[in-house]
Amino acid sequence: MSATHTDVPARRAADQDCPIREVLDRVGDKWSTLIVIRLGQRTRRFNELHREIDGISQRMLTLTLRALERDGLVTRTVYPTVPPRVDYELTDIGRTLLTPITALHEWAVAHRDDIQHARALHDKAVNDLEARSEPGSLATRA
């Protein structure tokens, strides 16, 4: 993206100073949430996390772990072995995330069917409305 690119609005100063936005940007993304849940169970190695978190690329796992480490939520311990062994675990502050994230996970599991049903009803209503408003349909000829 060039320096003259103007289609993307700059973040307002008020947005940048909003603590909830800053925190949710980190802990609210799906990869961070899944990593915190896994590390809440026990310490993991990189490849364990990669195998357990379906769909995450090695690059995204690396970037997310680095960001969580930078924010003080995850620690990375390197052992001087050949090959090097690296363990990841939640910090004390990272463990405090387990309660709200676990509650969100339980809510999602409990309401998944309800949400899928609501989506199906909504999509059907939208499709029916679009079908009635298409040129040449019976509804537009009346």
MMTF fields as JSON, N, C-alpha, C and O atoms, coordinates in Angstrom:
{
  "mmtfVersion": "1.0.0",
  "mmtfProducer": "UNKNOWN",
  "numBonds": 567,
  "numAtoms": 568,
  "numGroups": 142,
  "numChains": 1,
  "numModels": 1,
  "chainsPerModel": [1],
  "groupsPerChain": [142],
  "chainIdList": ["A"],
  "bondAtomList": [4, 2, 8, 6, 12, 10, 16, 14, 20, 18, 24, 22, 28, 26, 32, 30, 36, 34, 40, 38, 44, 42, 48, 46, 52, 50, 56, 54, 60, 58, 64, 62, 68, 66, 72, 70, 76, 74, 80, 78, 84, 82, 88, 86, 92, 90, 96, 94, 100, 98, 104, 102, 108, 106, 112, 110, 116, 114, 120, 118, 124, 122, 128, 126, 132, 130, 136, 134, 140, 138, 144, 142, 148, 146, 152, 150, 156, 154, 160, 158, 164, 162, 168, 166, 172, 170, 176, 174, 180, 178, 184, 182, 188, 186, 192, 190, 196, 194, 200, 198, 204, 202, 208, 206, 212, 210, 216, 214, 220, 218, 224, 222, 228, 226, 232, 230, 236, 234, 240, 238, 244, 242, 248, 246, 252, 250, 256, 254, 260, 258, 264, 262, 268, 266, 272, 270, 276, 274, 280, 278, 284, 282, 288, 286, 292, 290, 296, 294, 300, 298, 304, 302, 308, 306, 312, 310, 316, 314, 320, 318, 324, 322, 328, 326, 332, 330, 336, 334, 340, 338, 344, 342, 348, 346, 352, 350, 356, 354, 360, 358, 364, 362, 368, 366, 372, 370, 376, 374, 380, 378, 384, 382, 388, 386, 392, 390, 396, 394, 400, 398, 404, 402, 408, 406, 412, 410, 416, 414, 420, 418, 424, 422, 428, 426, 432, 430, 436, 434, 440, 438, 444, 442, 448, 446, 452, 450, 456, 454, 460, 458, 464, 462, 468, 466, 472, 470, 476, 474, 480, 478, 484, 482, 488, 486, 492, 490, 496, 494, 500, 498, 504, 502, 508, 506, 512, 510, 516, 514, 520, 518, 524, 522, 528, 526, 532, 530, 536, 534, 540, 538, 544, 542, 548, 546, 552, 550, 556, 554, 560, 558, 564, 562],
  "bondOrderList": [1, 1, 1, 1, 1, 1, 1, 1, 1, 1, 1, 1, 1, 1, 1, 1, 1, 1, 1, 1, 1, 1, 1, 1, 1, 1, 1, 1, 1, 1, 1, 1, 1, 1, 1, 1, 1, 1, 1, 1, 1, 1, 1, 1, 1, 1, 1, 1, 1, 1, 1, 1, 1, 1, 1, 1, 1, 1, 1, 1, 1, 1, 1, 1, 1, 1, 1, 1, 1, 1, 1, 1, 1, 1, 1, 1, 1, 1, 1, 1, 1, 1, 1, 1, 1, 1, 1, 1, 1, 1, 1, 1, 1, 1, 1, 1, 1, 1, 1, 1, 1, 1, 1, 1, 1, 1, 1, 1, 1, 1, 1, 1, 1, 1, 1, 1, 1, 1, 1, 1, 1, 1, 1, 1, 1, 1, 1, 1, 1, 1, 1, 1, 1, 1, 1, 1, 1, 1, 1, 1, 1],
  "groupList": [{"groupName": "MET", "atomNameList": ["N", "CA", "C", "O"], "elementList": ["N", "C", "C", "O"], "formalChargeList": [0, 0, 0, 0], "bondAtomList": [1, 0, 2, 1, 3, 2], "bondOrderList": [1, 1, 2], "singleLetterCode": "M", "chemCompType": "L-PEPTIDE LINKING"}, {"groupName": "SER", "atomNameList": ["N", "CA", "C", "O"], "elementList": ["N", "C", "C", "O"], "formalChargeList": [0, 0, 0, 0], "bondAtomList": [1, 0, 2, 1, 3, 2], "bondOrderList": [1, 1, 2], "singleLetterCode": "S", "chemCompType": "L-PEPTIDE LINKING"}, {"groupName": "ALA", "atomNameList": ["N", "CA", "C", "O"], "elementList": ["N", "C", "C", "O"], "formalChargeList": [0, 0, 0, 0], "bondAtomList": [1, 0, 2, 1, 3, 2], "bondOrderList": [1, 1, 2], "singleLetterCode": "A", "chemCompType": "L-PEPTIDE LINKING"}, {"groupName": "THR", "atomNameList": ["N", "CA", "C", "O"], "elementList": ["N", "C", "C", "O"], "formalChargeList": [0, 0, 0, 0], "bondAtomList": [1, 0, 2, 1, 3, 2], "bondOrderList": [1, 1, 2], "singleLetterCode": "T", "chemCompType": "L-PEPTIDE LINKING"}, {"groupName": "HIS", "atomNameList": ["N", "CA", "C", "O"], "elementList": ["N", "C", "C", "O"], "formalChargeList": [0, 0, 0, 0], "bondAtomList": [1, 0, 2, 1, 3, 2], "bondOrderList": [1, 1, 2], "singleLetterCode": "H", "chemCompType": "L-PEPTIDE LINKING"}, {"groupName": "ASP", "atomNameList": ["N", "CA", "C", "O"], "elementList": ["N", "C", "C", "O"], "formalChargeList": [0, 0, 0, 0], "bondAtomList": [1, 0, 2, 1, 3, 2], "bondOrderList": [1, 1, 2], "singleLetterCode": "D", "chemCompType": "L-PEPTIDE LINKING"}, {"groupName": "VAL", "atomNameList": ["N", "CA", "C", "O"], "elementList": ["N", "C", "C", "O"], "formalChargeList": [0, 0, 0, 0], "bondAtomList": [1, 0, 2, 1, 3, 2], "bondOrderList": [1, 1, 2], "singleLetterCode": "V", "chemCompType": "L-PEPTIDE LINKING"}, {"groupName": "PRO", "atomNameList": ["N", "CA", "C", "O"], "elementList": ["N", "C", "C", "O"], "formalChargeList": [0, 0, 0, 0], "bondAtomList": [1, 0, 2, 1, 3, 2], "bondOrderList": [1, 1, 2], "singleLetterCode": "P", "chemCompType": "L-PEPTIDE LINKING"}, {"groupName": "ARG", "atomNameList": ["N", "CA", "C", "O"], "elementList": ["N", "C", "C", "O"], "formalChargeList": [0, 0, 0, 0], "bondAtomList": [1, 0, 2, 1, 3, 2], "bondOrderList": [1, 1, 2], "singleLetterCode": "R", "chemCompType": "L-PEPTIDE LINKING"}, {"groupName": "GLN", "atomNameList": ["N", "CA", "C", "O"], "elementList": ["N", "C", "C", "O"], "formalChargeList": [0, 0, 0, 0], "bondAtomList": [1, 0, 2, 1, 3, 2], "bondOrderList": [1, 1, 2], "singleLetterCode": "Q", "chemCompType": "L-PEPTIDE LINKING"}, {"groupName": "CYS", "atomNameList": ["N", "CA", "C", "O"], "elementList": ["N", "C", "C", "O"], "formalChargeList": [0, 0, 0, 0], "bondAtomList": [1, 0, 2, 1, 3, 2], "bondOrderList": [1, 1, 2], "singleLetterCode": "C", "chemCompType": "L-PEPTIDE LINKING"}, {"groupName": "ILE", "atomNameList": ["N", "CA", "C", "O"], "elementList": ["N", "C", "C", "O"], "formalChargeList": [0, 0, 0, 0], "bondAtomList": [1, 0, 2, 1, 3, 2], "bondOrderList": [1, 1, 2], "singleLetterCode": "I", "chemCompType": "L-PEPTIDE LINKING"}, {"groupName": "GLU", "atomNameList": ["N", "CA", "C", "O"], "elementList": ["N", "C", "C", "O"], "formalChargeList": [0, 0, 0, 0], "bondAtomList": [1, 0, 2, 1, 3, 2], "bondOrderList": [1, 1, 2], "singleLetterCode": "E", "chemCompType": "L-PEPTIDE LINKING"}, {"groupName": "LEU", "atomNameList": ["N", "CA", "C", "O"], "elementList": ["N", "C", "C", "O"], "formalChargeList": [0, 0, 0, 0], "bondAtomList": [1, 0, 2, 1, 3, 2], "bondOrderList": [1, 1, 2], "singleLetterCode": "L", "chemCompType": "L-PEPTIDE LINKING"}, {"groupName": "GLY", "atomNameList": ["N", "CA", "C", "O"], "elementList": ["N", "C", "C", "O"], "formalChargeList": [0, 0, 0, 0], "bondAtomList": [1, 0, 2, 1, 3, 2], "bondOrderList": [1, 1, 2], "singleLetterCode": "G", "chemCompType": "PEPTIDE LINKING"}, {"groupName": "LYS", "atomNameList": ["N", "CA", "C", "O"], "elementList": ["N", "C", "C", "O"], "formalChargeList": [0, 0, 0, 0], "bondAtomList": [1, 0, 2, 1, 3, 2], "bondOrderList": [1, 1, 2], "singleLetterCode": "K", "chemCompType": "L-PEPTIDE LINKING"}, {"groupName": "TRP", "atomNameList": ["N", "CA", "C", "O"], "elementList": ["N", "C", "C", "O"], "formalChargeList": [0, 0, 0, 0], "bondAtomList": [1, 0, 2, 1, 3, 2], "bondOrderList": [1, 1, 2], "singleLetterCode": "W", "chemCompType": "L-PEPTIDE LINKING"}, {"groupName": "PHE", "atomNameList": ["N", "CA", "C", "O"], "elementList": ["N", "C", "C", "O"], "formalChargeList": [0, 0, 0, 0], "bondAtomList": [1, 0, 2, 1, 3, 2], "bondOrderList": [1, 1, 2], "singleLetterCode": "F", "chemCompType": "L-PEPTIDE LINKING"}, {"groupName": "ASN", "atomNameList": ["N", "CA", "C", "O"], "elementList": ["N", "C", "C", "O"], "formalChargeList": [0, 0, 0, 0], "bondAtomList": [1, 0, 2, 1, 3, 2], "bondOrderList": [1, 1, 2], "singleLetterCode": "N", "chemCompType": "L-PEPTIDE LINKING"}, {"groupName": "TYR", "atomNameList": ["N", "CA", "C", "O"], "elementList": ["N", "C", "C", "O"], "formalChargeList": [0, 0, 0, 0], "bondAtomList": [1, 0, 2, 1, 3, 2], "bondOrderList": [1, 1, 2], "singleLetterCode": "Y", "chemCompType": "L-PEPTIDE LINKING"}],
  "groupTypeList": [0, 1, 2, 3, 4, 3, 5, 6, 7, 2, 8, 8, 2, 2, 5, 9, 5, 10, 7, 11, 8, 12, 6, 13, 5, 8, 6, 14, 5, 15, 16, 1, 3, 13, 11, 6, 11, 8, 13, 14, 9, 8, 3, 8, 8, 17, 18, 12, 13, 4, 8, 12, 11, 5, 14, 11, 1, 9, 8, 0, 13, 3, 13, 3, 13, 8, 2, 13, 12, 8, 5, 14, 13, 6, 3, 8, 3, 6, 19, 7, 3, 6, 7, 7, 8, 6, 5, 19, 12, 13, 3, 5, 11, 14, 8, 3, 13, 13, 3, 7, 11, 3, 2, 13, 4, 12, 16, 2, 6, 2, 4, 8, 5, 5, 11, 9, 4, 2, 8, 2, 13, 4, 5, 15, 2, 6, 18, 5, 13, 12, 2, 8, 1, 12, 7, 14, 1, 13, 2, 3, 8, 2],
  "groupIdList": [1, 2, 3, 4, 5, 6, 7, 8, 9, 10, 11, 12, 13, 14, 15, 16, 17, 18, 19, 20, 21, 22, 23, 24, 25, 26, 27, 28, 29, 30, 31, 32, 33, 34, 35, 36, 37, 38, 39, 40, 41, 42, 43, 44, 45, 46, 47, 48, 49, 50, 51, 52, 53, 54, 55, 56, 57, 58, 59, 60, 61, 62, 63, 64, 65, 66, 67, 68, 69, 70, 71, 72, 73, 74, 75, 76, 77, 78, 79, 80, 81, 82, 83, 84, 85, 86, 87, 88, 89, 90, 91, 92, 93, 94, 95, 96, 97, 98, 99, 100, 101, 102, 103, 104, 105, 106, 107, 108, 109, 110, 111, 112, 113, 114, 115, 116, 117, 118, 119, 120, 121, 122, 123, 124, 125, 126, 127, 128, 129, 130, 131, 132, 133, 134, 135, 136, 137, 138, 139, 140, 141, 142],
  "secStructList": [7, 7, 6, 6, 7, 7, 1, 1, 7, 7, 7, 7, 2, 2, 2, 2, 6, 7, 2, 2, 2, 2, 2, 2, 2, 2, 2, 6, 1, 2, 2, 2, 2, 2, 2, 2, 2, 2, 2, 2, 2, 1, 7, 3, 3, 2, 2, 2, 2, 2, 2, 2, 1, 6, 6, 7, 7, 2, 2, 2, 2, 2, 2, 2, 2, 2, 2, 2, 2, 2, 6, 6, 1, 3, 3, 3, 3, 3, 3, 7, 7, 1, 1, 7, 3, 3, 3, 3, 3, 3, 7, 2, 2, 2, 2, 6, 6, 2, 2, 2, 2, 2, 2, 2, 2, 2, 2, 2, 2, 2, 2, 2, 2, 2, 2, 2, 2, 2, 2, 2, 2, 2, 2, 2, 2, 2, 2, 2, 2, 2, 2, 2, 2, 1, 6, 6, 1, 2, 2, 2, 2, 7],
  "xCoordList": [0.844, 0.0, 0.898, 1.868, 0.594, 1.445, 1.116, 0.061, 2.029, 1.831, 0.697, 0.126, 0.373, -0.687, -2.046, -3.036, -2.105, -3.378, -4.312, -3.969, -5.483, -6.383, -7.728, -8.597, -7.933, -9.231, -9.502, -10.658, -8.447, -8.614, -8.496, -7.444, -9.578, -9.511, -8.545, -8.457, -7.828, -6.911, -7.741, -8.83, -7.229, -7.929, -7.958, -6.964, -9.114, -9.229, -8.448, -8.274, -7.981, -7.221, -8.034, -7.486, -9.342, -10.184, -10.214, -10.247, -10.202, -10.188, -8.879, -8.865, -7.789, -6.48, -6.304, -5.541, -6.995, -6.87, -7.913, -7.974, -8.716, -9.795, -9.221, -8.815, -9.182, -8.573, -9.333, -8.714, -10.649, -11.401, -11.092, -10.974, -10.961, -10.624, -9.235, -9.024, -8.317, -6.934, -6.875, -6.201, -7.579, -7.562, -8.316, -7.838, -9.489, -10.267, -9.579, -9.748, -8.806, -8.036, -7.117, -6.89, -6.588, -5.682, -6.437, -6.277, -7.252, -7.841, -9.14, -9.653, -9.671, -10.939, -10.824, -11.834, -9.616, -9.513, -9.532, -9.148, -9.982, -10.217, -8.958, -9.016, -7.825, -6.613, -6.137, -5.751, -6.159, -5.745, -6.633, -6.148, -7.917, -8.867, -8.583, -8.532, -8.399, -8.133, -6.808, -6.702, -5.803, -4.498, -4.627, -4.108, -5.308, -5.478, -6.224, -5.856, -7.256, -8.0, -7.079, -7.096, -6.271, -5.366, -4.313, -4.039, -3.728, -2.684, -3.275, -2.561, -4.564, -5.225, -5.313, -5.46, -5.225, -5.274, -3.918, -3.838, -2.855, -1.485, -0.491, -0.87, 0.77, 1.857, 1.908, 1.704, 2.183, 2.234, 3.498, 4.071, 3.904, 4.957, 4.296, 3.105, 5.078, 4.563, 3.824, 2.691, 4.465, 3.855, 2.585, 1.679, 2.511, 1.272, 0.133, -0.963, 0.408, -0.61, -1.011, -2.192, -0.027, -0.304, -1.196, -2.107, -0.945, -1.768, -3.176, -4.145, -3.295, -4.575, -5.509, -6.725, -4.957, -5.789, -6.006, -5.154, -7.156, -7.497, -7.54, -8.214, -6.817, -6.882, -5.852, -5.736, -5.101, -4.109, -2.819, -2.347, -2.265, -0.997, 0.148, -0.03, 1.31, 2.476, 2.792, 3.128, 2.683, 2.975, 1.998, 2.417, 0.702, -0.286, -0.1, -0.258, 0.233, 0.493, 1.689, 1.65, 2.744, 3.931, 3.593, 3.962, 2.892, 2.546, 1.655, 1.842, 0.693, -0.236, 0.473, 0.254, 1.317, 2.076, 2.994, 3.111, 3.638, 4.499, 3.701, 4.148, 2.523, 1.679, 1.197, 1.199, 0.786, 0.348, 1.497, 1.298, 2.694, 3.879, 4.178, 4.464, 4.112, 4.369, 3.399, 3.771, 2.139, 1.115, 1.166, 0.367, 2.095, 2.258, 1.277, 1.078, 0.657, -0.335, 0.243, -0.304, 1.347, 1.986, 3.482, 4.081, 4.074, 5.535, 6.072, 5.421, 7.26, 7.96, 9.256, 10.085, 9.428, 10.628, 11.406, 10.885, 12.672, 13.542, 14.526, 15.212, 14.58, 15.506, 16.691, 16.509, 17.915, 19.121, 19.401, 20.361, 18.565, 18.746, 18.924, 18.741, 19.283, 19.396, 18.392, 18.523, 17.404, 17.035, 16.46, 16.048, 16.431, 15.917, 14.462, 13.668, 14.131, 12.752, 12.183, 12.807, 10.99, 10.337, 8.944, 8.147, 8.662, 7.355, 6.638, 7.257, 5.328, 4.482, 3.502, 2.946, 3.292, 2.301, 1.712, 2.301, 0.539, -0.098, 0.61, 1.085, 0.672, 1.161, 0.003, -1.107, 0.269, -0.809, -1.92, -3.099, -1.555, -2.579, -3.278, -4.47, -2.55, -3.155, -4.188, -5.215, -3.918, -4.87, -6.171, -7.224, -6.098, -7.327, -8.286, -9.475, -7.781, -8.637, -9.473, -10.479, -9.065, -9.752, -11.218, -12.055, -11.552, -12.944, -13.845, -14.831, -13.539, -14.427, -14.388, -15.42, -13.233, -13.149, -13.882, -14.558, -13.755, -14.464, -15.97, -16.733, -16.396, -17.827, -18.324, -19.41, -17.548, -17.925, -17.982, -18.9, -17.021, -17.007, -18.26, -18.915, -18.578, -19.758, -21.033, -21.944, -21.102, -22.266, -22.391, -23.483, -21.27, -21.28, -21.751, -22.54, -21.275, -21.694, -23.185, -23.903, -23.649, -25.057, -26.004, -27.141, -25.554, -26.449, -26.13, -26.705, -25.23, -24.841, -26.035, -26.213, -26.847, -28.013, -29.006, -29.578, -29.21, -30.123, -29.645, -30.439, -28.356, -27.784, -27.893, -28.237, -27.602, -27.727, -29.166, -29.414, -30.118, -31.538, -31.917, -32.593, -31.49, -31.785, -31.177, -31.813, -29.971, -29.337, -30.129, -30.333, -30.569, -31.333, -32.63, -32.999, -33.328, -34.565, -34.292, -35.023, -33.248, -32.885, -32.538, -33.039, -31.694, -31.282, -32.463, -32.537, -33.395, -34.589, -35.427, -35.902, -35.607, -36.393, -35.739, -36.432, -34.425, -33.706, -33.832, -34.083, -33.661, -33.769, -35.175, -35.344, -36.204, -37.586, -37.844, -38.503, -37.333, -37.514, -36.821, -37.381, -35.605, -34.869, -35.586, -35.648, -36.122, -36.826, -38.08, -38.415, -38.773, -39.979, -39.673, -40.515, -38.479, -38.172, -37.384, -37.051, -37.079, -36.358, -37.258, -38.447, -36.724, -37.513, -38.069, -37.358, -39.334, -39.964, -40.622, -41.313, -40.413, -41.066, -42.542, -42.966, -43.304, -44.756, -45.047, -45.998, -44.267, -44.555, -44.364, -45.096, -43.38, -43.136, -44.086, -44.252, -44.723, -45.653, -47.052, -47.854, -47.34, -48.695, -49.002, -50.103],
  "yCoordList": [-1.164, 0.0, 1.238, 1.29, 2.218, 3.4, 4.4, 4.326, 5.329, 6.357, 7.3, 7.97, 7.352, 8.254, 7.59, 8.22, 6.328, 5.601, 6.258, 6.381, 6.675, 7.421, 6.759, 7.334, 5.574, 4.918, 4.398, 4.254, 4.12, 3.591, 4.757, 5.392, 5.041, 6.173, 5.903, 4.781, 6.929, 6.803, 6.64, 7.203, 5.87, 5.71, 7.048, 7.771, 7.351, 8.575, 8.425, 7.313, 9.532, 9.504, 8.867, 8.134, 9.136, 8.554, 7.034, 6.348, 6.497, 5.043, 4.447, 3.374, 5.143, 4.628, 4.61, 3.796, 5.491, 5.567, 4.728, 4.759, 3.996, 3.209, 1.885, 1.046, 1.684, 0.446, -0.814, -1.854, -0.743, -1.946, -2.37, -3.563, -1.408, -1.732, -2.365, -3.351, -1.801, -2.305, -3.748, -4.591, -4.022, -5.366, -6.342, -7.449, -5.941, -6.847, -7.126, -8.204, -6.168, -6.428, -7.628, -8.401, -7.787, -8.904, -10.167, -11.199, -10.106, -11.333, -11.723, -12.819, -10.846, -11.131, -11.835, -12.27, -11.96, -12.654, -14.163, -14.653, -14.878, -16.313, -17.094, -18.039, -16.728, -17.505, -17.311, -18.276, -16.082, -15.837, -16.606, -17.229, -16.556, -17.252, -18.754, -19.36, -19.35, -20.794, -21.148, -22.185, -20.304, -20.559, -20.464, -21.319, -19.441, -19.284, -20.483, -20.983, -20.945, -22.118, -23.331, -24.052, -23.566, -24.733, -24.606, -25.563, -23.415, -23.232, -23.218, -23.438, -22.962, -23.027, -24.444, -24.66, -25.406, -26.819, -27.281, -28.008, -26.846, -27.199, -26.505, -25.936, -26.56, -26.042, -26.839, -28.053, -26.142, -26.802, -26.379, -25.319, -27.239, -26.897, -26.378, -26.596, -25.687, -25.063, -26.065, -25.818, -27.194, -28.171, -28.788, -29.153, -28.906, -29.391, -28.42, -28.822, -27.131, -26.109, -26.135, -26.045, -26.256, -26.249, -27.429, -27.271, -28.593, -29.768, -29.631, -30.067, -29.036, -28.984, -27.883, -27.982, -26.84, -25.702, -25.802, -25.418, -26.322, -26.573, -25.276, -24.319, -25.258, -24.14, -23.052, -22.161, -23.086, -22.033, -22.383, -23.519, -21.398, -21.613, -21.458, -20.883, -21.971, -21.814, -20.342, -19.912, -19.574, -18.134, -17.44, -16.638, -17.738, -17.095, -17.519, -16.705, -18.785, -19.251, -18.513, -18.073, -18.38, -17.659, -16.208, -15.712, -15.529, -14.12, -13.949, -13.02, -14.844, -14.73, -15.02, -14.315, -16.041, -16.336, -15.167, -14.819, -14.564, -13.402, -12.242, -11.579, -11.997, -10.9, -11.182, -10.286, -12.427, -12.788, -12.689, -12.297, -13.045, -12.917, -11.438, -11.05, -10.634, -9.191, -8.542, -7.65, -9.003, -8.454, -9.034, -8.655, -9.944, -10.497, -11.596, -11.9, -12.198, -13.238, -14.647, -15.596, -14.774, -16.067, -15.922, -14.897, -16.958, -16.991, -18.062, -19.071, -17.811, -18.717, -19.115, -18.262, -20.41, -20.905, -21.766, -22.745, -21.386, -22.122, -22.937, -22.407, -24.24, -25.138, -25.413, -25.693, -25.335, -25.508, -26.979, -27.565, -27.546, -28.931, -28.932, -27.913, -30.095, -30.236, -31.287, -32.44, -30.952, -29.591, -28.818, -29.419, -27.47, -26.673, -27.013, -27.248, -27.037, -27.272, -25.943, -25.239, -25.603, -24.355, -24.68, -25.329, -24.225, -24.431, -23.091, -22.054, -23.138, -21.954, -22.238, -23.333, -21.252, -21.378, -20.016, -18.977, -20.043, -18.793, -18.204, -18.93, -16.891, -16.197, -16.107, -16.553, -15.53, -15.348, -14.482, -14.795, -13.4, -12.54, -13.252, -13.042, -14.083, -14.865, -15.838, -16.074, -16.41, -17.342, -16.643, -17.278, -15.332, -14.616, -14.523, -14.265, -14.729, -14.73, -16.004, -16.02, -17.05, -18.333, -18.267, -18.884, -17.545, -17.481, -16.855, -17.478, -15.64, -15.074, -15.84, -15.981, -16.331, -17.055, -18.39, -18.799, -19.07, -20.328, -20.085, -20.871, -19.0, -18.663, -18.403, -18.853, -17.688, -17.424, -18.726, -18.932, -19.587, -20.879, -21.691, -22.253, -21.745, -22.505, -21.895, -22.621, -20.561, -19.89, -20.253, -20.554, -20.222, -20.534, -21.966, -22.213, -22.895, -24.29, -24.428, -25.123, -23.772, -23.883, -23.258, -23.711, -22.223, -21.489, -21.659, -20.975, -22.555, -22.753, -23.122, -22.549, -24.072, -24.488, -23.336, -23.159, -22.554, -21.409, -20.402, -19.871, -20.151, -19.184, -19.713, -18.964, -20.991, -21.563, -21.522, -21.26, -21.777, -21.714, -20.273, -20.054, -19.306, -17.897, -17.481, -16.76, -17.919, -17.599, -18.179, -17.515, -19.417, -20.062, -19.312, -19.091, -18.915, -18.14, -16.8, -16.39, -16.129, -14.832, -14.984, -14.229, -15.943, -16.149, -16.496, -16.04, -17.306, -17.645, -16.398, -16.185, -15.581, -14.348, -13.408, -12.818, -13.264, -12.405, -12.962, -12.21, -14.263, -14.888, -14.748, -14.477, -14.935, -14.77, -13.338, -13.113, -12.378, -10.966, -10.638, -9.941, -11.145, -10.9, -11.549, -10.969, -12.744, -13.442, -12.678, -12.626, -12.085, -11.32, -10.006, -9.484, -9.464, -8.155, -8.235, -7.203, -9.446, -9.588, -9.204, -9.521, -8.522, -8.181, -9.454, -10.446, -9.408, -10.557, -11.514, -12.44, -11.3, -12.207, -11.858, -10.773, -12.779, -12.561, -11.372, -10.635, -11.163, -10.065, -8.705, -7.764, -8.587, -7.283, -7.043, -5.895, -8.084, -7.91, -7.51, -7.005, -7.728, -7.462, -5.982, -5.608],
  "zCoordList": [0.0, 0.0, 0.0, 0.755, -0.821, -0.932, 0.17, 0.8, 0.389, 1.404, 1.021, 1.881, -0.26, -0.715, -0.749, -1.12, -0.367, -0.354, 0.662, 1.838, 0.209, 1.094, 1.292, 1.947, 0.749, 0.875, 2.286, 2.684, 3.037, 4.38, 5.364, 5.453, 6.106, 7.026, 8.168, 8.666, 8.578, 9.708, 10.973, 11.082, 11.928, 13.197, 13.919, 13.976, 14.46, 15.235, 16.531, 17.028, 17.075, 18.325, 19.439, 20.263, 19.477, 20.522, 20.42, 21.441, 19.194, 19.008, 19.506, 20.109, 19.253, 19.642, 21.155, 21.675, 21.867, 23.318, 24.05, 25.28, 23.33, 23.934, 24.439, 23.634, 25.763, 26.28, 25.875, 25.649, 25.78, 25.423, 23.995, 23.715, 23.091, 21.706, 21.64, 20.933, 22.366, 22.359, 22.863, 22.271, 23.952, 24.519, 23.622, 23.372, 23.137, 22.285, 20.958, 20.389, 20.457, 19.239, 19.443, 18.512, 20.656, 20.929, 21.31, 20.659, 22.348, 22.884, 22.187, 22.409, 21.354, 20.706, 19.376, 18.822, 18.845, 17.563, 17.791, 18.853, 16.78, 16.968, 17.301, 18.087, 16.726, 16.982, 18.413, 19.072, 18.899, 20.288, 21.257, 22.202, 21.013, 21.879, 21.906, 22.976, 20.733, 20.674, 21.334, 21.988, 21.173, 21.805, 23.321, 24.038, 23.814, 25.261, 25.839, 26.902, 25.162, 25.642, 25.726, 26.724, 24.683, 24.69, 25.789, 26.512, 25.905, 26.922, 28.331, 29.309, 28.432, 29.739, 30.259, 31.462, 29.369, 29.767, 30.295, 31.285, 29.616, 30.034, 29.109, 28.086, 29.478, 28.65, 27.351, 27.347, 26.249, 24.944, 24.201, 24.449, 23.291, 22.344, 21.078, 20.857, 20.243, 19.03, 18.153, 17.74, 17.869, 16.962, 17.542, 16.794, 18.859, 19.476, 19.199, 18.809, 19.406, 19.135, 17.666, 17.331, 16.806, 15.369, 14.978, 14.166, 15.542, 15.243, 15.821, 15.199, 16.99, 17.703, 17.215, 17.386, 16.614, 16.197, 14.694, 13.893, 14.341, 12.945, 12.142, 12.523, 11.033, 10.108, 10.319, 9.477, 11.404, 11.636, 10.896, 10.947, 10.215, 9.518, 10.519, 11.592, 10.162, 11.031, 11.23, 12.334, 10.156, 10.25, 11.198, 12.032, 11.081, 11.949, 13.395, 14.305, 13.617, 14.974, 15.562, 16.711, 14.777, 15.239, 15.574, 16.639, 14.666, 14.895, 16.124, 16.909, 16.283, 17.406, 18.72, 19.705, 18.754, 19.974, 20.34, 21.515, 19.354, 19.624, 20.2, 21.135, 19.643, 20.13, 21.556, 22.401, 21.824, 23.172, 24.168, 25.318, 23.723, 24.575, 24.837, 25.97, 23.808, 23.942, 24.916, 25.678, 24.884, 25.773, 27.184, 28.041, 27.426, 28.764, 29.116, 30.292, 28.099, 28.343, 28.233, 28.794, 27.51, 27.266, 27.517, 27.193, 28.097, 28.216, 27.282, 27.009, 26.813, 25.902, 26.593, 26.909, 26.826, 27.488, 26.505, 25.97, 26.273, 25.351, 26.185, 27.059, 25.897, 26.58, 25.664, 24.479, 26.212, 25.385, 25.068, 25.569, 24.248, 23.819, 22.311, 21.645, 21.788, 20.337, 19.906, 20.316, 19.107, 18.695, 19.882, 20.874, 19.779, 20.896, 21.195, 20.284, 22.454, 22.879, 23.355, 24.149, 22.862, 23.235, 23.764, 23.087, 24.976, 25.588, 25.712, 25.952, 25.542, 25.711, 26.83, 26.92, 27.68, 28.736, 29.054, 28.756, 29.665, 30.06, 31.268, 32.142, 31.306, 32.492, 33.483, 33.192, 34.65, 35.628, 35.043, 35.206, 34.366, 33.766, 32.604, 32.375, 31.88, 30.808, 31.346, 30.71, 32.531, 33.148, 33.549, 33.609, 33.823, 34.183, 33.0, 33.186, 31.791, 30.598, 30.471, 29.761, 31.145, 30.993, 31.394, 30.736, 32.441, 32.889, 31.824, 31.43, 31.342, 30.313, 28.994, 28.338, 28.599, 27.329, 27.43, 26.486, 28.568, 28.763, 28.774, 28.212, 29.413, 29.419, 28.005, 27.64, 27.212, 25.821, 25.027, 24.233, 25.237, 24.552, 24.913, 24.036, 26.189, 26.624, 26.05, 25.653, 26.006, 25.428, 23.944, 23.462, 23.233, 21.801, 21.554, 20.643, 22.355, 22.206, 22.51, 21.791, 23.568, 23.976, 22.955, 22.814, 22.24, 21.345, 19.856, 19.009, 19.553, 18.154, 17.271, 16.196, 17.718, 16.936, 16.77, 15.695, 17.833, 17.755, 16.714, 15.937, 16.707, 15.762, 14.336, 13.421, 14.143, 12.799, 12.318, 11.141, 13.203, 12.847, 12.471, 11.466, 13.263, 12.972, 11.637, 10.868, 11.357, 10.068, 8.903, 7.887, 9.058, 7.986, 7.731, 6.577, 8.793, 8.632, 7.955, 7.053, 8.393, 7.811, 6.335, 5.502, 6.005, 4.616, 3.73, 2.59, 4.246, 3.472, 3.215, 2.1, 4.238, 4.079, 3.067, 2.238, 3.124, 2.182, 0.766, -0.176, 0.612, -0.713, -1.276, -2.465, -0.413, -0.858, -1.305, -2.32, -0.559, -0.906, -2.229, -3.074, -2.4, -3.649, -4.834, -5.918, -4.627, -5.714, -6.126, -7.309, -5.154, -5.471, -6.168, -6.899, -5.954, -6.549, -7.842, -8.424, -8.304, -9.571, -10.728, -10.702, -11.762, -12.943, -13.582, -13.739, -13.941, -14.564, -13.612, -14.036, -12.293, -11.349, -11.251, -11.649, -10.725, -10.622, -9.726, -9.986, -8.687, -7.763, -8.419, -8.113, -9.327, -9.966, -11.12, -11.533, -11.666, -12.786, -12.309, -13.096, -11.053, -10.556, -10.449, -10.046]
}
